[in-house]
Amino acid sequence: MASTHMAHIRRWIVQSPPVEWAIMQLRELLIGALKQGPVPNHVAFVMDGNRRFARSHRIETVEGHNLGFEALARILEVCYKAGVKVVTIYAFSIENFKRSKYEVDALMSMAKVKLSQLAQHGDLLERYGASIRILGQRELIKPDVLEAMDRAVQMTQKNGDCILNICVPYTSRDEMTTAIRNTVVDYSNPTPPPQQHRPFSEKRITNNIRSRHLSTAPSRRRAPSPISEATSDAEDSFNSMSSSTTLYPESQPDTQLEKLVEEKPQQNIYPDPESITAKTLDDHMFTKGNPPLDLLVRTSGVERLSDFMLWQCHENTDIVFLECLWPEFDLWTFLPVLVEWQWQQKKLAEQGKTQLKGREVKANR
């Protein structure tokens, strides 16, 4: 009973206007301090723990997911205000369709409502210039939910340079499979032959050769004779025909010369499979055009990736597992993670400078 009273007293003190103002000022000060150092360009979140939070607080599971959305709004503001360019969230896995129909339908309905609110009435994305992108298998989403998602994407597409990637329904294996399938399709289609800009086409060369041949033929005349005089009318007729052919070479095609410059049939040219690289697959991923993943955070204490961003995680990605549940996640939990990331970046920069100096010393010896 005493602990309950103390909890109410603490809540009343924290929610009082002076304390709220002081906390807000401290919050702005801390975010401003974070912006003085390196800031991750791309942060991903596995929003885990909504159902456990609901069970531990004896509330409906749907209400736990609703509180998780409120936590997401708080974290998005912290990220964009600190300078993060891309935020990717794991909203719904393809494997989540194995849950009860009641929970799946409730999650889809909540996604429909919350996305509409976020795009229409929420000034968070507009204030920080963030646009929504939906990553996942669209054909698995109900038409009414998909329509709401497309509307949110369209309404925020001109906001600015920041991005909010919502993975729903998504798994990393499905993303990689789709990328490989699309790459195979692209490399199975022939590419158009390169256009050669030549001063003269083969057809024009053919016409020039024909015109020269016909124009030089009547100039070889012999001395006048009765026979030549008898055939003068025929030669005049031939000369008029040759001059006409010279002026209009395309009017009298010469089949023998056409065969000399016969065009070769064009063969289909296919892209070389040996040219497929990691960059090729990157360009076919759902996250095409996004910066590399710098930081991945998962709440609820579970230490696994659960088939999320497996391709995007690289040697410099920091993966952090936190014990708190997602509805409890806020600035005060996220702040130590960002400070630790900044410290590691500073350490990596110092190591790079040391290695560079070592190479310069070896080169000068």
mmCIF file with all atom_site columns, C-alpha atoms in Angstrom, residues 183-192 268-276 280:
data_model
loop_
_atom_site.group_PDB
_atom_site.id
_atom_site.type_symbol
_atom_site.label_atom_id
_atom_site.label_alt_id
_atom_site.label_comp_id
_atom_site.label_asym_id
_atom_site.label_entity_id
_atom_site.label_seq_id
_atom_site.pdbx_PDB_ins_code
_atom_site.Cartn_x
_atom_site.Cartn_y
_atom_site.Cartn_z
_atom_site.occupancy
_atom_site.B_iso_or_equiv
_atom_site.pdbx_formal_charge
_atom_site.auth_seq_id
_atom_site.auth_comp_id
_atom_site.auth_asym_id
_atom_site.auth_atom_id
_atom_site.pdbx_PDB_model_num
ATOM 1  C CA . THR A 1 183 ? 18.234 -9.478  -60.424 1.00 0.00 ? 183 THR A CA 1
ATOM 2  C CA . VAL A 1 184 ? 17.768 -12.721 -62.369 1.00 0.00 ? 184 VAL A CA 1
ATOM 3  C CA . VAL A 1 185 ? 14.886 -11.160 -64.296 1.00 0.00 ? 185 VAL A CA 1
ATOM 4  C CA . ASP A 1 186 ? 16.984 -8.097  -65.176 1.00 0.00 ? 186 ASP A CA 1
ATOM 5  C CA . TYR A 1 187 ? 19.915 -10.227 -66.342 1.00 0.00 ? 187 TYR A CA 1
ATOM 6  C CA . SER A 1 188 ? 17.607 -12.468 -68.414 1.00 0.00 ? 188 SER A CA 1
ATOM 7  C CA . ASN A 1 189 ? 16.424 -9.586  -70.589 1.00 0.00 ? 189 ASN A CA 1
ATOM 8  C CA . PRO A 1 190 ? 18.617 -8.616  -73.568 1.00 0.00 ? 190 PRO A CA 1
ATOM 9  C CA . THR A 1 191 ? 20.086 -5.157  -73.509 1.00 0.00 ? 191 THR A CA 1
ATOM 10 C CA . PRO A 1 192 ? 19.732 -2.923  -76.584 1.00 0.00 ? 192 PRO A CA 1
ATOM 11 C CA . ASN A 1 268 ? 20.704 -10.211 -78.569 1.00 0.00 ? 268 ASN A CA 1
ATOM 12 C CA . ILE A 1 269 ? 23.202 -9.046  -75.979 1.00 0.00 ? 269 ILE A CA 1
ATOM 13 C CA . TYR A 1 270 ? 22.666 -10.173 -72.377 1.00 0.00 ? 270 TYR A CA 1
ATOM 14 C CA . PRO A 1 271 ? 24.323 -8.692  -69.270 1.00 0.00 ? 271 PRO A CA 1
ATOM 15 C CA . ASP A 1 272 ? 27.331 -10.612 -68.025 1.00 0.00 ? 272 ASP A CA 1
ATOM 16 C CA . PRO A 1 273 ? 26.439 -12.595 -64.856 1.00 0.00 ? 273 PRO A CA 1
ATOM 17 C CA . GLU A 1 274 ? 30.034 -12.121 -63.702 1.00 0.00 ? 274 GLU A CA 1
ATOM 18 C CA . SER A 1 275 ? 29.241 -8.415  -63.277 1.00 0.00 ? 275 SER A CA 1
ATOM 19 C CA . ILE A 1 276 ? 26.792 -9.131  -60.421 1.00 0.00 ? 276 ILE A CA 1
ATOM 20 C CA . THR A 1 280 ? 23.859 -5.049  -57.634 1.00 0.00 ? 280 THR A CA 1
#
